[in-house]
mmCIF file of C-alpha atoms and ligand atoms in Angstrom:
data_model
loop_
_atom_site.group_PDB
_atom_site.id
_atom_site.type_symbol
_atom_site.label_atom_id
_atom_site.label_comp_id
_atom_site.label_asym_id
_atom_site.label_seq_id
_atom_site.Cartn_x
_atom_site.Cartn_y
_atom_site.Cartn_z
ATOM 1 C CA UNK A 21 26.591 23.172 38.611
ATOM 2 C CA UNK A 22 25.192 26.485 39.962
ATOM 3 C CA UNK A 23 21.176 27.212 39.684
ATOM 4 C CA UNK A 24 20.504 31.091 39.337
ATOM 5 C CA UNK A 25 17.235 32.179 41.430
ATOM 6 C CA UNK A 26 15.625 35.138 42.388
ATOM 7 C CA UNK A 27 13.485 35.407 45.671
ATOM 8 C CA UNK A 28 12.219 32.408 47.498
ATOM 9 C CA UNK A 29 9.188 34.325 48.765
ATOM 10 C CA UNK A 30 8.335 35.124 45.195
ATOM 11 C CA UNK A 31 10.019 33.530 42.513
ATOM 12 C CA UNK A 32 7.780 30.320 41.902
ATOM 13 C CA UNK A 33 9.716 29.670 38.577
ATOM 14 C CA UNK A 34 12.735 29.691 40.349
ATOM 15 C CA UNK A 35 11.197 27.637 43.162
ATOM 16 C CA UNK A 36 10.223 24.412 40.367
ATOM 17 C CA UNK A 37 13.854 23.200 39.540
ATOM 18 C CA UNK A 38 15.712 24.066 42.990
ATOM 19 C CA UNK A 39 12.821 21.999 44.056
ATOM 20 C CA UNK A 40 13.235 19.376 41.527
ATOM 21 C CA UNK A 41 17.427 19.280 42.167
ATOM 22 C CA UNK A 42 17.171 19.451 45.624
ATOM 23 C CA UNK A 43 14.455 16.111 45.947
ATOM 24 C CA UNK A 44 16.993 14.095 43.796
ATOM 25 C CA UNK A 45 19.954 15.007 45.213
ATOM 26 C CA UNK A 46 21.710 16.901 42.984
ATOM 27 C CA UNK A 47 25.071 18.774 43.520
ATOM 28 C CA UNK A 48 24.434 22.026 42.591
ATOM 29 C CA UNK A 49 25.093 25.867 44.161
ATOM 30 C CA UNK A 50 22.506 28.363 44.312
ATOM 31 C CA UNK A 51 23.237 31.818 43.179
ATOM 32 C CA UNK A 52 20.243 33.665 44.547
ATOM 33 C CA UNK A 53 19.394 37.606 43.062
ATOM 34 C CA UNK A 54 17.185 39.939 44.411
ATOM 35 C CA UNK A 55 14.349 40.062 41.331
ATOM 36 C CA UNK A 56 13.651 43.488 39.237
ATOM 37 C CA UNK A 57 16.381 45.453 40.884
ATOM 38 C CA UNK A 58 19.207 47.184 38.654
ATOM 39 C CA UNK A 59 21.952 44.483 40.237
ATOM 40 C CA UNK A 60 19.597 41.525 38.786
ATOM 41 C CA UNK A 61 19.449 42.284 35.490
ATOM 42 C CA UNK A 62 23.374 43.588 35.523
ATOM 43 C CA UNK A 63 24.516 40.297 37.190
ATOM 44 C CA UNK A 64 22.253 37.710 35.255
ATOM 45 C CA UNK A 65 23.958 39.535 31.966
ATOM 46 C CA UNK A 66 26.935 38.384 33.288
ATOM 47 C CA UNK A 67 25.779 34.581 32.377
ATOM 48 C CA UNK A 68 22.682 34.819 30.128
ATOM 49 C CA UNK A 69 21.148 36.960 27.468
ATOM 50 C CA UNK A 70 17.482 35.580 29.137
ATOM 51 C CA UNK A 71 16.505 38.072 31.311
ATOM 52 C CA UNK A 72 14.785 36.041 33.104
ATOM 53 C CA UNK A 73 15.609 33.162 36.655
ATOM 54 C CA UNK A 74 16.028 30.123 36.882
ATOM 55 C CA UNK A 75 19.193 29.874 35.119
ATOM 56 C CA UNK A 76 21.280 26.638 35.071
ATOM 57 C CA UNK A 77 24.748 26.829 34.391
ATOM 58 C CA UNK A 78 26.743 23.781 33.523
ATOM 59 C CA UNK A 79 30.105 23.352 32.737
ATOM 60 C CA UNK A 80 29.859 21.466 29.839
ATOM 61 C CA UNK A 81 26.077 22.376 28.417
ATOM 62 C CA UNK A 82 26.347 26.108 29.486
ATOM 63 C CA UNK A 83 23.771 28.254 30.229
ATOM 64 C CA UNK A 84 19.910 26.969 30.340
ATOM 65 C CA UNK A 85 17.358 29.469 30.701
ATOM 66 C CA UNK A 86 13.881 28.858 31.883
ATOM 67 C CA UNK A 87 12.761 26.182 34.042
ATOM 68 C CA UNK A 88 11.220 23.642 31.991
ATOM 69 C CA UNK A 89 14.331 23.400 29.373
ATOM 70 C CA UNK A 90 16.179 23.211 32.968
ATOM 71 C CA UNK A 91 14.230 20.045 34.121
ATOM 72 C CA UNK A 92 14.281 18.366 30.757
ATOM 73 C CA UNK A 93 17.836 18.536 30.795
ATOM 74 C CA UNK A 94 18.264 17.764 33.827
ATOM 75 C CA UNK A 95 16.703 14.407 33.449
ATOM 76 C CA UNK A 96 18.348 13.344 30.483
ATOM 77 C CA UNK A 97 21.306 12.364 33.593
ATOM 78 C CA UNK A 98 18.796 11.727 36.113
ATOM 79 C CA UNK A 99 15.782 9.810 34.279
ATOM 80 C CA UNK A 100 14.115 8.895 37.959
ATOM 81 C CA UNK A 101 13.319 12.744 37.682
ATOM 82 C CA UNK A 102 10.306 11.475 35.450
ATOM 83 C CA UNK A 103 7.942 8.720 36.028
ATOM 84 C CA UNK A 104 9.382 4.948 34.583
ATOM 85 C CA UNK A 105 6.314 4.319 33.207
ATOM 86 C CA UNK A 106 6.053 6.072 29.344
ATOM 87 C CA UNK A 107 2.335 6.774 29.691
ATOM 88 C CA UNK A 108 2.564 8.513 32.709
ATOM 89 C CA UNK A 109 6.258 10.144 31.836
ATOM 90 C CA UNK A 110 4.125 11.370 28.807
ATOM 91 C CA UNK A 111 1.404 12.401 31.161
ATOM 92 C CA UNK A 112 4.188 13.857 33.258
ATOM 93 C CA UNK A 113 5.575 16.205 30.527
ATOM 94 C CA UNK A 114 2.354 17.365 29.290
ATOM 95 C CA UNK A 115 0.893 18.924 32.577
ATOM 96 C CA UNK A 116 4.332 20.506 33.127
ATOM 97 C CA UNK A 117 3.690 21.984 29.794
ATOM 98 C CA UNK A 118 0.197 22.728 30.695
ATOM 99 C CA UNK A 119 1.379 24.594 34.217
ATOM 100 C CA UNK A 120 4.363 26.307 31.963
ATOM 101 C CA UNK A 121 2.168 27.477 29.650
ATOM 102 C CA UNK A 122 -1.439 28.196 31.033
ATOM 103 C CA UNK A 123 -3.424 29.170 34.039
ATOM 104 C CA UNK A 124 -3.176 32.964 33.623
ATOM 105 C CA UNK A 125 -5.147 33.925 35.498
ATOM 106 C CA UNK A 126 -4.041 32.034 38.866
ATOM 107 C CA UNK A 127 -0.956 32.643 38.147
ATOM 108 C CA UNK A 128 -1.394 36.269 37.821
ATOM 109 C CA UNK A 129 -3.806 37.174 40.803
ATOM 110 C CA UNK A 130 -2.467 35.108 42.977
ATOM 111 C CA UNK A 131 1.038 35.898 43.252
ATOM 112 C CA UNK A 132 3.349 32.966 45.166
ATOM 113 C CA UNK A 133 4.242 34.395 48.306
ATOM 114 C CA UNK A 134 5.307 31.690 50.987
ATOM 115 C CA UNK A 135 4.390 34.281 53.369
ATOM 116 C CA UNK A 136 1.176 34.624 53.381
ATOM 117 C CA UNK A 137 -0.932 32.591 55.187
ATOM 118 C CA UNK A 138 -4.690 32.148 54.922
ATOM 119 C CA UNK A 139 -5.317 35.323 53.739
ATOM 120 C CA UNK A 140 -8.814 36.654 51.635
ATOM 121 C CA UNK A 141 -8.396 36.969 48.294
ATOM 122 C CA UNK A 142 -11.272 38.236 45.948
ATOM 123 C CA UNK A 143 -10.921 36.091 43.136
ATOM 124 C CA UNK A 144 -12.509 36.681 39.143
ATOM 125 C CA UNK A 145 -14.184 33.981 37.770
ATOM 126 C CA UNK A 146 -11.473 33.411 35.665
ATOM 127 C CA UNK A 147 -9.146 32.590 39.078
ATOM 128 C CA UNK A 148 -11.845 30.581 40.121
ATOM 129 C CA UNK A 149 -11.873 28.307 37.022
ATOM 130 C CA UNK A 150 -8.067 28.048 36.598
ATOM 131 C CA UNK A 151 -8.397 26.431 40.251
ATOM 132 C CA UNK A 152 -11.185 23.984 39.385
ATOM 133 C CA UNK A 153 -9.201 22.574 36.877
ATOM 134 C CA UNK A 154 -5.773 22.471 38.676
ATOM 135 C CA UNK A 155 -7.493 20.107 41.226
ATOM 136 C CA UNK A 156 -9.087 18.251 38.225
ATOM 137 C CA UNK A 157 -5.979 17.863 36.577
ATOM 138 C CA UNK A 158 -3.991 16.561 39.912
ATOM 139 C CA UNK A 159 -7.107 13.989 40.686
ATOM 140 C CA UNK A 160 -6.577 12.765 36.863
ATOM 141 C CA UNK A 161 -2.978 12.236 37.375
ATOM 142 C CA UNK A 162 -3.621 10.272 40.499
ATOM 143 C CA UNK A 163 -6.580 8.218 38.928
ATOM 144 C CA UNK A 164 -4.164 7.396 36.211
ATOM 145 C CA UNK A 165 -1.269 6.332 38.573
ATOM 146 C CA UNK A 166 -3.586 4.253 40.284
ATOM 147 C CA UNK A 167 -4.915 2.537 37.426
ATOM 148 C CA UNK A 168 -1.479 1.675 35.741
ATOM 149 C CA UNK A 169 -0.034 0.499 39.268
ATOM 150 C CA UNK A 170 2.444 3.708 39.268
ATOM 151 C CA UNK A 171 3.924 4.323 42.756
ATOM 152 C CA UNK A 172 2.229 4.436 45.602
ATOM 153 C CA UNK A 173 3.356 7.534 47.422
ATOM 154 C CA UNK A 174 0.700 9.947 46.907
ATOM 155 C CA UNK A 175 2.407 12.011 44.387
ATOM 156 C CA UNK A 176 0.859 13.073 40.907
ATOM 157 C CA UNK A 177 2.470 9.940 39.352
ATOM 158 C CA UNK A 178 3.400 8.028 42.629
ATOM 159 C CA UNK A 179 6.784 9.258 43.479
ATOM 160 C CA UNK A 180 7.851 12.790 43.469
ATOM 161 C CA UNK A 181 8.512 13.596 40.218
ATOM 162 C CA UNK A 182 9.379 16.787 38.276
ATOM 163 C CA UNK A 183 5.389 17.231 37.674
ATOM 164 C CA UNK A 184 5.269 17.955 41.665
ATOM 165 C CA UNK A 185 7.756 20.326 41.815
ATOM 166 C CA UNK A 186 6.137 22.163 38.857
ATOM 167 C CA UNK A 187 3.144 22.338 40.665
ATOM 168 C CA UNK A 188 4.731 23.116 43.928
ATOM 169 C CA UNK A 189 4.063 27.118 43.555
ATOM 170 C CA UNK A 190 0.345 26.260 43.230
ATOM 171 C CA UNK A 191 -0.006 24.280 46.758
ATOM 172 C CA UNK A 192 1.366 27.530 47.919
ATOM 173 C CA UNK A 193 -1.500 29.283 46.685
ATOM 174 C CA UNK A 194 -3.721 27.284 47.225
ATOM 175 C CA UNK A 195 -2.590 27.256 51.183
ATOM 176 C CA UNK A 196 -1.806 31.417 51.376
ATOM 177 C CA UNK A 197 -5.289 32.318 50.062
ATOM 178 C CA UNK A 198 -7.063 30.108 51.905
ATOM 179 C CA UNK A 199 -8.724 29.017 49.293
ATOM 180 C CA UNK A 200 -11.481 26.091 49.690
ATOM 181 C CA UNK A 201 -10.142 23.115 48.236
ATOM 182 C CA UNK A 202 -11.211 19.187 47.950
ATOM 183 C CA UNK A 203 -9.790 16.428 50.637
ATOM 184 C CA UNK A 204 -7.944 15.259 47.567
ATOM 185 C CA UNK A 205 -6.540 18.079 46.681
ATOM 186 C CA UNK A 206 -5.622 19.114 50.917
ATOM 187 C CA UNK A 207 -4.313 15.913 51.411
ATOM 188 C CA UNK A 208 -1.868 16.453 47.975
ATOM 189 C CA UNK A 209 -0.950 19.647 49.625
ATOM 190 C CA UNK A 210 -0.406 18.015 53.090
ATOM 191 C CA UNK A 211 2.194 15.919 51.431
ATOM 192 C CA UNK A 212 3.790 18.278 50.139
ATOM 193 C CA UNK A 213 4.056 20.849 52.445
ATOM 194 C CA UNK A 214 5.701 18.333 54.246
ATOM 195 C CA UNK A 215 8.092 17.110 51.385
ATOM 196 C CA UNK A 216 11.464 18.175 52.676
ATOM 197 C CA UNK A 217 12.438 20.364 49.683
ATOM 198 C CA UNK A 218 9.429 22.489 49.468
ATOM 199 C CA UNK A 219 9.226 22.828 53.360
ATOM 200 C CA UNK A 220 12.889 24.399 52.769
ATOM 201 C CA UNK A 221 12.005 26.477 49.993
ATOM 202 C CA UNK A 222 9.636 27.987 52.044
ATOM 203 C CA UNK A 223 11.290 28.405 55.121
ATOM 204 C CA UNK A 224 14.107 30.461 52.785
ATOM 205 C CA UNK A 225 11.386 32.641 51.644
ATOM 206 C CA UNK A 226 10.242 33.164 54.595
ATOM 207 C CA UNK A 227 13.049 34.261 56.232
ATOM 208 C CA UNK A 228 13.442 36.832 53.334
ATOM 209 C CA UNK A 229 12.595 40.146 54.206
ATOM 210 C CA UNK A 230 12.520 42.086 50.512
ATOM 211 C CA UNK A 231 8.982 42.772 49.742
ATOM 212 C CA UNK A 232 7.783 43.176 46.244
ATOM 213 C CA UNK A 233 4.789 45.382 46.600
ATOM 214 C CA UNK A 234 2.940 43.983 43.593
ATOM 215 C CA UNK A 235 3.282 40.165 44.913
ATOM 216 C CA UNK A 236 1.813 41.513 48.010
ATOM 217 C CA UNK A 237 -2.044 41.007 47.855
ATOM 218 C CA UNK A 238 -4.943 39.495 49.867
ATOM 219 C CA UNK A 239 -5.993 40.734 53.301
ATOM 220 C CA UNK A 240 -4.228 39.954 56.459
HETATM 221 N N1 LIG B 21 8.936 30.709 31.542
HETATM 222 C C1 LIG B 21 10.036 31.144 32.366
HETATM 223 C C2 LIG B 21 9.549 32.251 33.274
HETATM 224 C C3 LIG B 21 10.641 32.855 34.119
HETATM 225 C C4 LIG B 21 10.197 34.118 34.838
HETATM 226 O O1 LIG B 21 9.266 34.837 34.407
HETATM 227 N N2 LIG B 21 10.894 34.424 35.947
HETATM 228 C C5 LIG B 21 10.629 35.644 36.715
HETATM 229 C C6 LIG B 21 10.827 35.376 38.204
HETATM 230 S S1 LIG B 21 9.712 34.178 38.833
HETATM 231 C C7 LIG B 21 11.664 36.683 36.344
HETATM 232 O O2 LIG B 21 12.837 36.395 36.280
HETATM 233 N N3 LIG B 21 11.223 37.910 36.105
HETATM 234 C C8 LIG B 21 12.099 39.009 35.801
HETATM 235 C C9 LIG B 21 11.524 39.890 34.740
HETATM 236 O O3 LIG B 21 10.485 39.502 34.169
HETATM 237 O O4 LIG B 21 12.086 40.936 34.478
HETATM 238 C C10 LIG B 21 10.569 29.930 33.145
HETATM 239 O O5 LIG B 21 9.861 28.933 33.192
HETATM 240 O O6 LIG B 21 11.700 29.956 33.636
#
């Protein structure tokens, strides 16, 4: 199985299931591509009409673009990817879904770049709300794990699941812009700064050297 990335500094789609495959074990190769030069698109075609990373390719299934269908197939072999419990699996998929398909405005002015560190960010309202609820959303999860008896490991749902690694890009954030966050919410990001996958992640980006100009913002 190879997983088809583009920039570890940058690519925070890319970042969710090499995150995800790399907690659980999985066998896989990583092809990584330098994002939105000629050679990217070119060698992507070679596998995938998406021009887009991630990119699974399996044997058997083929090519799976985009890093939610990724996980969700994924799981079907590995179920411990998701929580046990079906309320909280449910839970599970739908703030994936949430993170896959909201937070705009986050996501757009603050671009994940491992890094950065602390750096001043002037934020829009907008930004600001998208980060409220983030922190809302991750305290809900954990009020919800706690109530049902879930796992115990400090995770969204207890144990890492493929909710953290989807929200892995944001702790990121969070931590480059030095934004002002709740003890729940630094003590989430604590953990998993310190998870072993994300802390190699990051120390991939960070060895990078490409810099993409428009991921570049926030003062110094
Ligand atoms: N929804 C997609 C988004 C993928 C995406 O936008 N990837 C970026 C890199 S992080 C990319 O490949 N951009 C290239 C382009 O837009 O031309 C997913 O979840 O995989």
């Amino acid at each position: 199985m190879q997983l088809i990335i583009g920039n570890q500094n940058y690519s925070s789609w890319s970042m969710r299931p090499w995150v995800a495959m790399t907690h659980f074990g999985i066998d896989f190769e990583t092809i990584k591509l330098r994002l939105f030069t000629p050679e990217f698109y070119q060698q992507l075609s070679a596998y995938t009409s998406a021009n887009t990373v991630p990119v699974l390719i399996d044997k058997k299934l083929g090519c799976i673009a985009d890093s939610l269908a990724i996980l969700e197939t994924l799981a079907e072999q590995y179920p411990q990817m998701w929580p046990q419990d079906p309320v909280l699996r449910a839970q599970a998929r739908s703030v994936c879904a949430r993170m896959h398909s909201g937070f705009f405005a986050m996501r757009g002015e603050m671009p994940m770049n491992c890094r950065a560190q602390q750096r001043q960010l002037q934020i829009t309202d907008a930004c600001a709300k998208d980060i409220a609820a983030v922190q809302s959303l991750w305290q809900e999860c954990r009020e919800l794990t706690a109530k049902l008896g879930g796992g115990s490991d400090g995770y969204l749902f207890g144990d890492f699941s493929i909710a953290d690694a989807f929200f892995a890009p944001v702790v990121i954030r969070l931590q480059g812009y030095a934004v002002s966050t709740t003890p729940p919410t630094q003590q989430y990001m604590q953990l998993m700064l310190a998870t072993p996958a994300v802390a190699a992640w990051v120390a991939a980006g960070q060895a990078e050297e490409d810099i993409l100009a428009q991921d570049e913002v926030g003062i110094k």
